[in-house]
PDB file of C-alpha atoms in Angstrom:
ATOM      1  CA  UNK A 611       0.000   0.000   0.000  1.00 74.00           C
ATOM      2  CA  UNK A 612       1.216   3.447  -0.946  1.00 84.00           C
ATOM      3  CA  UNK A 613       0.534   6.803   0.723  1.00 88.00           C
ATOM      4  CA  UNK A 614      -2.220   8.867  -0.886  1.00 89.00           C
ATOM      5  CA  UNK A 615      -2.192  12.660  -0.945  1.00 89.00           C
ATOM      6  CA  UNK A 616      -5.559  14.380  -1.052  1.00 89.00           C
ATOM      7  CA  UNK A 617      -6.123  17.440  -3.293  1.00 86.00           C
ATOM      8  CA  UNK A 618      -4.199  20.596  -2.437  1.00 85.00           C
ATOM      9  CA  UNK A 619      -7.418  22.548  -2.907  1.00 84.00           C
ATOM     10  CA  UNK A 620      -8.916  21.213   0.350  1.00 89.00           C
ATOM     11  CA  UNK A 621      -9.985  23.865   2.839  1.00 91.00           C
ATOM     12  CA  UNK A 622      -8.209  23.598   6.242  1.00 91.00           C
ATOM     13  CA  UNK A 623     -11.504  22.620   7.887  1.00 93.00           C
ATOM     14  CA  UNK A 624     -11.914  19.743   5.408  1.00 93.00           C
ATOM     15  CA  UNK A 625      -8.395  18.488   6.187  1.00 93.00           C
ATOM     16  CA  UNK A 626      -9.186  18.607   9.912  1.00 94.00           C
ATOM     17  CA  UNK A 627     -12.372  16.572   9.402  1.00 95.00           C
ATOM     18  CA  UNK A 628     -10.393  13.899   7.532  1.00 94.00           C
ATOM     19  CA  UNK A 629      -7.682  13.864  10.241  1.00 94.00           C
ATOM     20  CA  UNK A 630     -10.343  13.397  12.929  1.00 95.00           C
ATOM     21  CA  UNK A 631     -12.265  10.770  10.967  1.00 95.00           C
ATOM     22  CA  UNK A 632      -9.153   8.644  10.421  1.00 95.00           C
ATOM     23  CA  UNK A 633      -7.403   9.110  13.786  1.00 92.00           C
ATOM     24  CA  UNK A 634      -8.813   5.859  15.184  1.00 90.00           C
ATOM     25  CA  UNK A 635      -8.966   3.996  11.864  1.00 91.00           C
ATOM     26  CA  UNK A 636      -6.660   0.981  12.114  1.00 91.00           C
ATOM     27  CA  UNK A 637      -3.846   0.669   9.618  1.00 91.00           C
ATOM     28  CA  UNK A 638      -3.413   4.333   8.637  1.00 92.00           C
ATOM     29  CA  UNK A 639      -2.263   7.683   9.951  1.00 92.00           C
ATOM     30  CA  UNK A 640      -2.557  11.173   8.455  1.00 93.00           C
ATOM     31  CA  UNK A 641      -0.215  14.104   8.186  1.00 92.00           C
ATOM     32  CA  UNK A 642      -0.615  17.590   6.699  1.00 91.00           C
ATOM     33  CA  UNK A 643       2.394  18.659   4.673  1.00 90.00           C
ATOM     34  CA  UNK A 644       3.458  21.761   2.796  1.00 90.00           C
ATOM     35  CA  UNK A 645       2.790  25.442   3.333  1.00 90.00           C
ATOM     36  CA  UNK A 646       0.069  27.859   2.272  1.00 88.00           C
ATOM     37  CA  UNK A 647      -1.737  26.925  -0.934  1.00 86.00           C
ATOM     38  CA  UNK A 648       0.513  23.881  -1.336  1.00 88.00           C
ATOM     39  CA  UNK A 649      -0.629  22.362   1.971  1.00 91.00           C
ATOM     40  CA  UNK A 650      -2.155  18.915   1.559  1.00 91.00           C
ATOM     41  CA  UNK A 651      -3.188  15.971   3.651  1.00 93.00           C
ATOM     42  CA  UNK A 652      -1.440  12.643   3.137  1.00 92.00           C
ATOM     43  CA  UNK A 653      -2.867   9.325   4.302  1.00 93.00           C
ATOM     44  CA  UNK A 654      -0.101   6.831   5.112  1.00 92.00           C
ATOM     45  CA  UNK A 655      -0.260   3.097   5.753  1.00 90.00           C
ATOM     46  CA  UNK A 656       0.757   2.493   9.374  1.00 87.00           C
ATOM     47  CA  UNK A 657       4.001   0.809   8.209  1.00 84.00           C
ATOM     48  CA  UNK A 658       5.332   4.265   7.245  1.00 80.00           C
ATOM     49  CA  UNK A 659       5.110   5.410  10.872  1.00 71.00           C
ATOM     50  CA  UNK A 660       8.143   3.253  11.644  1.00 65.00           C
ATOM     51  CA  UNK A 661      10.112   5.208   9.013  1.00 58.00           C
ATOM     52  CA  UNK A 662      11.494   7.547  11.667  1.00 51.00           C
ATOM     53  CA  UNK A 663      12.214  11.198  11.104  1.00 43.00           C
ATOM     54  CA  UNK A 664      10.577  13.360   8.452  1.00 48.00           C
ATOM     55  CA  UNK A 665       8.361  11.687   5.897  1.00 56.00           C
ATOM     56  CA  UNK A 666       8.902  12.893   2.343  1.00 55.00           C
ATOM     57  CA  UNK A 667       5.720  13.019   0.295  1.00 53.00           C
ATOM     58  CA  UNK A 668       7.197  14.868  -2.684  1.00 54.00           C
ATOM     59  CA  UNK A 669       6.965  11.772  -4.883  1.00 54.00           C
ATOM     60  CA  UNK A 670       3.450  10.799  -3.736  1.00 57.00           C
ATOM     61  CA  UNK A 671       0.886  11.587  -6.419  1.00 53.00           C
ATOM     62  CA  UNK A 672      -1.972  13.750  -5.259  1.00 55.00           C
ATOM     63  CA  UNK A 673      -5.474  12.570  -6.022  1.00 52.00           C
ATOM     64  CA  UNK A 674      -5.889  15.758  -8.075  1.00 49.00           C
ATOM     65  CA  UNK A 675      -2.940  14.611 -10.225  1.00 49.00           C
ATOM     66  CA  UNK A 676      -3.987  10.979 -10.730  1.00 42.00           C
ATOM     67  CA  UNK A 677      -5.563  10.273 -14.090  1.00 37.00           C
ATOM     68  CA  UNK A 678      -8.095   7.465 -14.331  1.00 37.00           C
ATOM     69  CA  UNK A 679      -7.022   4.712 -16.701  1.00 35.00           C
TER      70      UNK A 679
END
């Protein structure tokens, strides 16, 4: 399972709702990354939590960048 970044266009309140909704969901954790208009929420499989240190989501495609096949 790969991390999934949600659209950058999400309002801060929407990101908070997702964080709260998933905080007790087994198998995943969330993290907001970036600054200003580039801020986005990333949903990680729990295995990434053992990564240690800063998580780099630069190579994670955002759902607003994924094209349906």
